[in-house]
CSV table of C-alpha atoms and ligand atoms in Angstrom, one decimal:
chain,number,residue,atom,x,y,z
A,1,UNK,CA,10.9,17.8,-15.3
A,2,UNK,CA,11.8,14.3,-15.0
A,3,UNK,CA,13.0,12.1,-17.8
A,4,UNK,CA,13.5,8.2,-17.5
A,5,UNK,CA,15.2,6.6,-20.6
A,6,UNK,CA,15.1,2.5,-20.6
A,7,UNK,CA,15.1,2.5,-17.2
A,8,UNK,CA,16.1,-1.7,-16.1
A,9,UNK,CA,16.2,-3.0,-12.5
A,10,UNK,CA,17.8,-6.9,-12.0
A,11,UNK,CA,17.8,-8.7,-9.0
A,12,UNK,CA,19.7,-11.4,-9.2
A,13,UNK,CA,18.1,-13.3,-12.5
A,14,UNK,CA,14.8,-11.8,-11.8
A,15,UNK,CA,14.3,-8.2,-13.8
A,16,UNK,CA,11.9,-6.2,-12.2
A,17,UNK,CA,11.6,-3.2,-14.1
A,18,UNK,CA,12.2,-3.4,-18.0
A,19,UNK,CA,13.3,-0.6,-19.9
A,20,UNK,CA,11.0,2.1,-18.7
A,21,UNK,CA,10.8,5.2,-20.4
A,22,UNK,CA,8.5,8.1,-19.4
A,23,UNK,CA,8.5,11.4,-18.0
A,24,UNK,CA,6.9,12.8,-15.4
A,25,UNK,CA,5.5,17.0,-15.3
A,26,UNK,CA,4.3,18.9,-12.9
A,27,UNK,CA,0.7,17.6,-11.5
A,28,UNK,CA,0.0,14.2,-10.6
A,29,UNK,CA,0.8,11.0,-12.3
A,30,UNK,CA,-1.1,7.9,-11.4
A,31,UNK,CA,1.5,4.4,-11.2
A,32,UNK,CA,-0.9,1.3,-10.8
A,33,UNK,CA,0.1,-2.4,-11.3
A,34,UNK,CA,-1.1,-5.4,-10.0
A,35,UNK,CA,1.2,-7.5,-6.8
A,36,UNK,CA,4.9,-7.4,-7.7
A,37,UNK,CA,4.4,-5.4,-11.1
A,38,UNK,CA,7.8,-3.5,-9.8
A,39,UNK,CA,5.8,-0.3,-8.4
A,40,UNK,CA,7.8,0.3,-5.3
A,41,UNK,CA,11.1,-1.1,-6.9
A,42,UNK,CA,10.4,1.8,-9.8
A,43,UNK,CA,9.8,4.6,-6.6
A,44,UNK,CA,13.1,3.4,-4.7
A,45,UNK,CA,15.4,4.1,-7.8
A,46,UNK,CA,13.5,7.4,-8.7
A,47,UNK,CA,14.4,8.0,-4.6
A,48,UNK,CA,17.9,7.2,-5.2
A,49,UNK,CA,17.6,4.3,-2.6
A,50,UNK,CA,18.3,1.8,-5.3
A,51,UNK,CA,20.7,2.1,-7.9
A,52,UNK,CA,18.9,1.4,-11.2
A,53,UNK,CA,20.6,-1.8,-13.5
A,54,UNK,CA,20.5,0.2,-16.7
A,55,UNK,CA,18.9,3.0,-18.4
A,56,UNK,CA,18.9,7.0,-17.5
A,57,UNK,CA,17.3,9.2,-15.1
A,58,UNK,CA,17.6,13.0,-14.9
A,59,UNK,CA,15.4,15.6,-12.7
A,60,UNK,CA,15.5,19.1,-14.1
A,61,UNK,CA,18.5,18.3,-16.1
A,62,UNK,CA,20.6,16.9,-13.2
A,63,UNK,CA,21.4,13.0,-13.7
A,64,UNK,CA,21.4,10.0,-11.3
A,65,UNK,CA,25.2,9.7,-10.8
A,66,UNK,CA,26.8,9.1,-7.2
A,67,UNK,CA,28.5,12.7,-7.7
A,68,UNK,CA,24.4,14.1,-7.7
A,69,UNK,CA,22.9,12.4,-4.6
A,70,UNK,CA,22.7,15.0,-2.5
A,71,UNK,CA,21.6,17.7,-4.9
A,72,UNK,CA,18.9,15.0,-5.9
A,73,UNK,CA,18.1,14.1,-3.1
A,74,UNK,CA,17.5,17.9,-1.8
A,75,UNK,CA,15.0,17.9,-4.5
A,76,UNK,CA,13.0,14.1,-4.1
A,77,UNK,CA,10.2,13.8,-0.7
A,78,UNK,CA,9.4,10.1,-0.6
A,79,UNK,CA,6.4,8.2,1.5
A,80,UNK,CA,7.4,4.9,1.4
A,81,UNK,CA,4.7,2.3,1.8
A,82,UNK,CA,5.9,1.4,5.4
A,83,UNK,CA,7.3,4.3,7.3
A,84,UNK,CA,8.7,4.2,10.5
A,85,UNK,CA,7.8,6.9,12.3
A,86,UNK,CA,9.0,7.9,16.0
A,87,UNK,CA,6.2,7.1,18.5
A,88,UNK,CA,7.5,8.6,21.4
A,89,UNK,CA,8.4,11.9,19.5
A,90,UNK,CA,5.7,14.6,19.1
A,91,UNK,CA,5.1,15.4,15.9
A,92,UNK,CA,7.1,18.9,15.7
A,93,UNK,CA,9.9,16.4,17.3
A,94,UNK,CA,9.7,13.9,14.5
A,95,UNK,CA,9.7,16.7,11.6
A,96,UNK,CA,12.2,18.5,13.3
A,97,UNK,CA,14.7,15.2,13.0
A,98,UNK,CA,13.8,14.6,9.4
A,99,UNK,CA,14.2,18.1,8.5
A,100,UNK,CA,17.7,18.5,10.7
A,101,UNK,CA,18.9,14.6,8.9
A,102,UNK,CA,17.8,16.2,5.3
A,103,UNK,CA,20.6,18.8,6.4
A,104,UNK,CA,18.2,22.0,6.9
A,105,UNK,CA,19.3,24.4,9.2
A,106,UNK,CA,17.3,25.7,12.3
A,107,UNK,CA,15.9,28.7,11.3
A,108,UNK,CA,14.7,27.3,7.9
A,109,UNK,CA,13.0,24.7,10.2
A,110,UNK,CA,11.1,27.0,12.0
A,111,UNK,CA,10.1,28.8,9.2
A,112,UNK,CA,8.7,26.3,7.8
A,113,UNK,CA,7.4,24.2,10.7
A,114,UNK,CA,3.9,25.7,11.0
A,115,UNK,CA,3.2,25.6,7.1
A,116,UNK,CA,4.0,22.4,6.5
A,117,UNK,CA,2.0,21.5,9.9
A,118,UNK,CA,-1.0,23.4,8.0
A,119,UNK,CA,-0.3,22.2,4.6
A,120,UNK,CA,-1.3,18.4,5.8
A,121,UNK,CA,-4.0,19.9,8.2
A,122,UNK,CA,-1.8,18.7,11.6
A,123,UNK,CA,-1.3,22.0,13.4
A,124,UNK,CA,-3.9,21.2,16.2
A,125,UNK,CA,-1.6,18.0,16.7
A,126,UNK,CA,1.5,19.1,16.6
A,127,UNK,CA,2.8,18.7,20.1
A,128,UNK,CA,0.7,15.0,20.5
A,129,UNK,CA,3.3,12.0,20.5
A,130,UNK,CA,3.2,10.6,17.1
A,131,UNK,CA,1.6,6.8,19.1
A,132,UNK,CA,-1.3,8.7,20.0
A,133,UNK,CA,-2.4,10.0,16.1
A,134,UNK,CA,-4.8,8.3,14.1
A,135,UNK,CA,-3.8,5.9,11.2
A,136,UNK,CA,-5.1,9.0,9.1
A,137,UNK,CA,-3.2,11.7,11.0
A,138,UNK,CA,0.3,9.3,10.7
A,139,UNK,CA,-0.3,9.1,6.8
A,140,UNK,CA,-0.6,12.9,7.1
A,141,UNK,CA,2.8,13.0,9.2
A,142,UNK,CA,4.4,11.0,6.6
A,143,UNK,CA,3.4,13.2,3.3
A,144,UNK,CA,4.7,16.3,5.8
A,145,UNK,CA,8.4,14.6,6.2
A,146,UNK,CA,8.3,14.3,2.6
A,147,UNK,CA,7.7,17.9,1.7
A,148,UNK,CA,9.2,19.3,4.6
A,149,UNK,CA,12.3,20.8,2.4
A,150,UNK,CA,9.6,21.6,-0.4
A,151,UNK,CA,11.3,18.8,-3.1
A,152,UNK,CA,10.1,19.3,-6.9
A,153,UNK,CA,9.4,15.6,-6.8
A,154,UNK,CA,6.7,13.9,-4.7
A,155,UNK,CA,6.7,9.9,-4.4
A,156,UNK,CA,3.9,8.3,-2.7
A,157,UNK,CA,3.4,4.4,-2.2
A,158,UNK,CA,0.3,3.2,-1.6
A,159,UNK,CA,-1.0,5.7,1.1
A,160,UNK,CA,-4.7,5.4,1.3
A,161,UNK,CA,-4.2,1.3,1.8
A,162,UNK,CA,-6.3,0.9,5.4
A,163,UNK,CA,-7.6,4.4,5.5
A,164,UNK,CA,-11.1,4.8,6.3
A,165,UNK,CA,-13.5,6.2,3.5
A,166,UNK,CA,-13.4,9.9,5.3
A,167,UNK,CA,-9.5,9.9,5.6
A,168,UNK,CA,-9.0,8.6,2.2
A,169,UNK,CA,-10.9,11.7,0.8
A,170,UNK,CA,-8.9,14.0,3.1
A,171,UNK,CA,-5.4,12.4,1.7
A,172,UNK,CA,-6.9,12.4,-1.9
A,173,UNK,CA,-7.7,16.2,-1.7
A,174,UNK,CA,-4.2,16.6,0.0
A,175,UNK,CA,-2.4,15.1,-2.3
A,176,UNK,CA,-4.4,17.4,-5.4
A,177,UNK,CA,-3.1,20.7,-3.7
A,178,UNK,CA,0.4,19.4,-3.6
A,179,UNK,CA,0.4,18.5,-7.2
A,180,UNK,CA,-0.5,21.9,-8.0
A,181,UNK,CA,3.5,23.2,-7.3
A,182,UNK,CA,5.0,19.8,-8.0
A,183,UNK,CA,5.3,16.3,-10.0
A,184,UNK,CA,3.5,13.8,-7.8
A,185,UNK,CA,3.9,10.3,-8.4
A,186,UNK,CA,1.3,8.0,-7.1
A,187,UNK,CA,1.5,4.3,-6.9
A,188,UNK,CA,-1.9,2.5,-6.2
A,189,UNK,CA,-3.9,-0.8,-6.3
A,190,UNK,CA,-6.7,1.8,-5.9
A,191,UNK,CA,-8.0,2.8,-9.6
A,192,UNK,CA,-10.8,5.1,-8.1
A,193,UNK,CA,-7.3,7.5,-6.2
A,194,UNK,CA,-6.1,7.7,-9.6
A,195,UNK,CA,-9.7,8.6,-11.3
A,196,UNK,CA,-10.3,11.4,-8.9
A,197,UNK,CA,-6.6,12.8,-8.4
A,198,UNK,CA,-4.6,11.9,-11.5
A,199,UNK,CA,-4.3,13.2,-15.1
A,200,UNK,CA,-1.9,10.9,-16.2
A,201,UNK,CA,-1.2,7.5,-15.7
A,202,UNK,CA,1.4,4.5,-15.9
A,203,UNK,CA,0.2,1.3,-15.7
A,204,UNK,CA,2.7,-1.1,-14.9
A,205,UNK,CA,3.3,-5.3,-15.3
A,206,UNK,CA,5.5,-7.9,-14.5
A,207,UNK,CA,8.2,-5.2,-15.0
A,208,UNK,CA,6.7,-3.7,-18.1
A,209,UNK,CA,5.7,0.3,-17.7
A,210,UNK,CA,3.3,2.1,-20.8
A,211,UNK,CA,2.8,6.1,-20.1
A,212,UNK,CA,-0.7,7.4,-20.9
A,213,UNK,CA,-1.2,11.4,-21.2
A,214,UNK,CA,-4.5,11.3,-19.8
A,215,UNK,CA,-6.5,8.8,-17.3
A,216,UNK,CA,-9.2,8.8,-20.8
A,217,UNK,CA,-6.6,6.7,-22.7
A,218,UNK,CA,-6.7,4.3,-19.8
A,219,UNK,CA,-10.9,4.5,-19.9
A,220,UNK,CA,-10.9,3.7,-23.3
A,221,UNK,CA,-9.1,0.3,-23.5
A,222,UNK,CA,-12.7,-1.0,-22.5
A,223,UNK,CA,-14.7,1.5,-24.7
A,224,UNK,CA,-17.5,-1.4,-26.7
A,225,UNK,CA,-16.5,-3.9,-24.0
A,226,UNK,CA,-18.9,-2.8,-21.2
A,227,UNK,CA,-22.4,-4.2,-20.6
A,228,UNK,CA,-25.5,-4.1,-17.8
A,229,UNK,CA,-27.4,-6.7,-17.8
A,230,UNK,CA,-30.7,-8.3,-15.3
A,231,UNK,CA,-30.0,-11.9,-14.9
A,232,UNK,CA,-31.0,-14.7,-13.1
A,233,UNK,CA,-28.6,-17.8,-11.0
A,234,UNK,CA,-28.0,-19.8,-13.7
A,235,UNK,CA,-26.7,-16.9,-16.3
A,236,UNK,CA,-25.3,-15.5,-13.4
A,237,UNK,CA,-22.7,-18.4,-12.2
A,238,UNK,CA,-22.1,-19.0,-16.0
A,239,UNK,CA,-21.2,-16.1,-16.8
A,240,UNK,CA,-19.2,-16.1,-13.5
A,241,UNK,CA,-17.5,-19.2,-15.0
A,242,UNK,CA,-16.7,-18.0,-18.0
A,243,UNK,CA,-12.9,-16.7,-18.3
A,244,UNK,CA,-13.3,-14.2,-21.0
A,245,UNK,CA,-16.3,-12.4,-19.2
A,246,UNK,CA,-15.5,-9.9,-15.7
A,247,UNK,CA,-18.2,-9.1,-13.2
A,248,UNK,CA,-17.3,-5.8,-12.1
A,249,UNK,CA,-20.4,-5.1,-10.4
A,250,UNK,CA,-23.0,-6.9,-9.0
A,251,UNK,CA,-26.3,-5.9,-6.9
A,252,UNK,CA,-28.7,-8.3,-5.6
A,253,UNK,CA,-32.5,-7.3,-6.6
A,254,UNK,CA,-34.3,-9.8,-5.5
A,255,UNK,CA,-33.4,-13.1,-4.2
A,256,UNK,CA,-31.8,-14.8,-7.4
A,257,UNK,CA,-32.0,-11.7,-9.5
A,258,UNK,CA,-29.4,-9.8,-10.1
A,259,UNK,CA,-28.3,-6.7,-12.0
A,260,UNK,CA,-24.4,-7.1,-13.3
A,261,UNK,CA,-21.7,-4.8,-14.9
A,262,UNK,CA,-19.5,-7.0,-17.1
A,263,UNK,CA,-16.5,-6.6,-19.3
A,264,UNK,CA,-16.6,-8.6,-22.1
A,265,UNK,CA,-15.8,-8.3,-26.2
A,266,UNK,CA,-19.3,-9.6,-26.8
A,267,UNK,CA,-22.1,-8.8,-25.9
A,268,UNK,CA,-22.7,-11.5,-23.4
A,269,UNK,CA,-26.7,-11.9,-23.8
A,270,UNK,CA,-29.6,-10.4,-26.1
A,271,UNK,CA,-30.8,-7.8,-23.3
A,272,UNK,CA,-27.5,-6.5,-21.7
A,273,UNK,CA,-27.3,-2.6,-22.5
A,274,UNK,CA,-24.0,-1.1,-23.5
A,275,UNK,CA,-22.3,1.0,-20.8
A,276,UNK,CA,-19.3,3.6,-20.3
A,277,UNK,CA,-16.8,2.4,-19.0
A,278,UNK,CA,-14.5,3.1,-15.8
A,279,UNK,CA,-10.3,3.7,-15.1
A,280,UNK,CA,-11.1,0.2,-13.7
A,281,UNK,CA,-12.4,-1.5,-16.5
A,282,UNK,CA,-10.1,-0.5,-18.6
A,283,UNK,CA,-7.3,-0.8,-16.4
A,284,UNK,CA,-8.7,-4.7,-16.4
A,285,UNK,CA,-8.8,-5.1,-20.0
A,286,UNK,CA,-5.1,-3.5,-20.7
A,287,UNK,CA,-3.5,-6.5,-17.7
A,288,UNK,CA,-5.7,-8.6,-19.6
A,289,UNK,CA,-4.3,-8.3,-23.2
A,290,UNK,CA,-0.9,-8.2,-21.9
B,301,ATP,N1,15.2,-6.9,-3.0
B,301,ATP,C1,14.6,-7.7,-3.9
B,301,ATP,N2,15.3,-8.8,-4.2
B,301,ATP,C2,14.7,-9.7,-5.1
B,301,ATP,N3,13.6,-9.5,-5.7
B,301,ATP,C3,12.9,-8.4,-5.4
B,301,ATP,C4,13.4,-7.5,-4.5
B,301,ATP,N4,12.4,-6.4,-4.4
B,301,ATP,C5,11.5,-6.8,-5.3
B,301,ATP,N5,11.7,-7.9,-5.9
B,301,ATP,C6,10.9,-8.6,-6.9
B,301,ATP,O1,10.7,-7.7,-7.9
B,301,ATP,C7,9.3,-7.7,-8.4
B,301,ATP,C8,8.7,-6.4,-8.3
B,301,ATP,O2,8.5,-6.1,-6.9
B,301,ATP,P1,7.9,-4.7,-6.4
B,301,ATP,O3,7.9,-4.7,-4.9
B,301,ATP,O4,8.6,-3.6,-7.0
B,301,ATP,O5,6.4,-4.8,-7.0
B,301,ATP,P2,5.1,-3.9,-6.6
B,301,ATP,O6,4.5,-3.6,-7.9
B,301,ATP,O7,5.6,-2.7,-5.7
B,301,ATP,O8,4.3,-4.9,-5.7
B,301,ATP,P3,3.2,-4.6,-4.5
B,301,ATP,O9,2.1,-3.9,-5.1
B,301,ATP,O10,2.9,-5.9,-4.0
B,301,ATP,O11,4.0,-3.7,-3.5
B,301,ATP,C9,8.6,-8.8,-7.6
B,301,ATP,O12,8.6,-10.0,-8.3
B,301,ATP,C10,9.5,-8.9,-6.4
B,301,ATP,O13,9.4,-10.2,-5.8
């Protein structure tokens, strides 16, 4: 569906994006990277707000060229990380203004008003101002301007930063049904939104991008290098020292004795128990060998 061939993005001296190549299916693809790994600069190109340095970019055969930008664009929903949404508009009012801007005409508006109200569980809401929704609800709104003209292409930055626990699982399970008829690509700092939602995953640094075909390939960069252990304060802040060792879990037993979840390529004492790993753990060890 969509095909990205050395993909380059410079600003400036700095190069934010380095010869990406991947493609994307239908379903949902997972795009996580620390601060700055070029995440949202990689989502404004594939949303034709940036122009890309170098490299090629088609969707469904149709190539990034000024000449294509409204065909493209008829075909690309994006949630940028920080939307501004229209407080004093009720939410059919904002859609309606997105939809009419994205050039769809009345009657394909209304038709499709109430579904995509229902599609992100907001037709209770729909004639509330958009200031009086939850930060939930607004996240909801913005996936809805995105899919309003049902695009083959889903972008989503960052959505479930700030949402509570209940919300985040609401958007999670949203964001599931919309893969089913579409490629979805999800940027995250969150590793657990990409272990519940994604099959596939890029994992990107310092500009750098390497496609996985399956979250498992991700997993397995810590497979040997996982380990529960019991220890006491003084194991505990050495190992918390040490720079080749990660804590990635840590519960309090008893006062100064605690049970850890490490990552390490040793086993880091005689009792510590070999354990599976997570997305997160091996998402660590893959920035960590970079
Ligand atoms: N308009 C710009 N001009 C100059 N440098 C930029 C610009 N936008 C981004 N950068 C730089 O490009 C690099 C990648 O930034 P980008 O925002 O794409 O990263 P990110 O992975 O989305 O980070 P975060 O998770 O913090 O949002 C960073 O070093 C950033 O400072």
């Amino acid at each position: 569906m969509l095909v990205a061939e050395q993909l380059t993005k410079r600003y400036g001296s700095k190069t934010a994006l380095q010869e990406a190549t991947f493609t994307l299916e239908k379903g949902i693809t997972g795009l996580l990277g620390p601060n700055g790994a070029g995440k949202t600069t990689l989502l404004r190109i594939l949303a034709t707000y940036h122009k890309a340095s170098g490299g090629r970019l088609l969707l469904n055969g149709v190539e990034w060229t000024s000449a294509n930008m409204e065909k493209l664009r008829a075909d690309i929903g994006y949630l940028p990380q920080h939307i501004g949404l229209f407080p004093s508009l009720t939410v059919t009012e904002y859609l309606d203004y997105i939809a009419s801007m994205r050039g769809m005409n009345s009657s394909s508006i209304n038709k499709r008003m109430n579904e995509v109200l229902r599609e992100v569980n907001l037709e209770e809401v729909g004639r509330e101002k958009v200031r009086s929704l939850s930060g939930g609800m607004k996240q909801r709104l913005g996936i809805a301007q995105a899919i309003i003209h049902e695009p083959a292409l889903l972008l989503v930055d960052e959505p479930t930063a700030g949402l509570d626990p209940e919300e985040r699982i609401r958007f999670r399970n949203l964001i599931k049904r919309l893969g089913h008829s579409r490629a979805v690509l999800l940027s995250t700092h969150i590793t657990e939104d990409v272990s519940v939602t994604c099959d596939r995953v890029l994992l990107m640094n310092k500009g750098w991008l390497q496609s996985h075909d399956h979250v498992r390939e991700v997993v397995a960069y810590a497979a040997g290098s996982v380990w529960g252990l019991q220890t006491e304060q003084g194991k505990y802040e050495q190992l918390r020292s040490d720079p080749s060792v990660f804590i990635t879990d840590l519960k309090e037993q008893q006062e100064g004795l605690y049970h850890i979840r490490v990552v390490a390529a040793s086993k880091p004492s005689e009792d510590a128990q070999p354990l599976q790993p997570t997305l997160e753990e091996g998402y660590m060890v893959w920035l960590n060998r970079k």
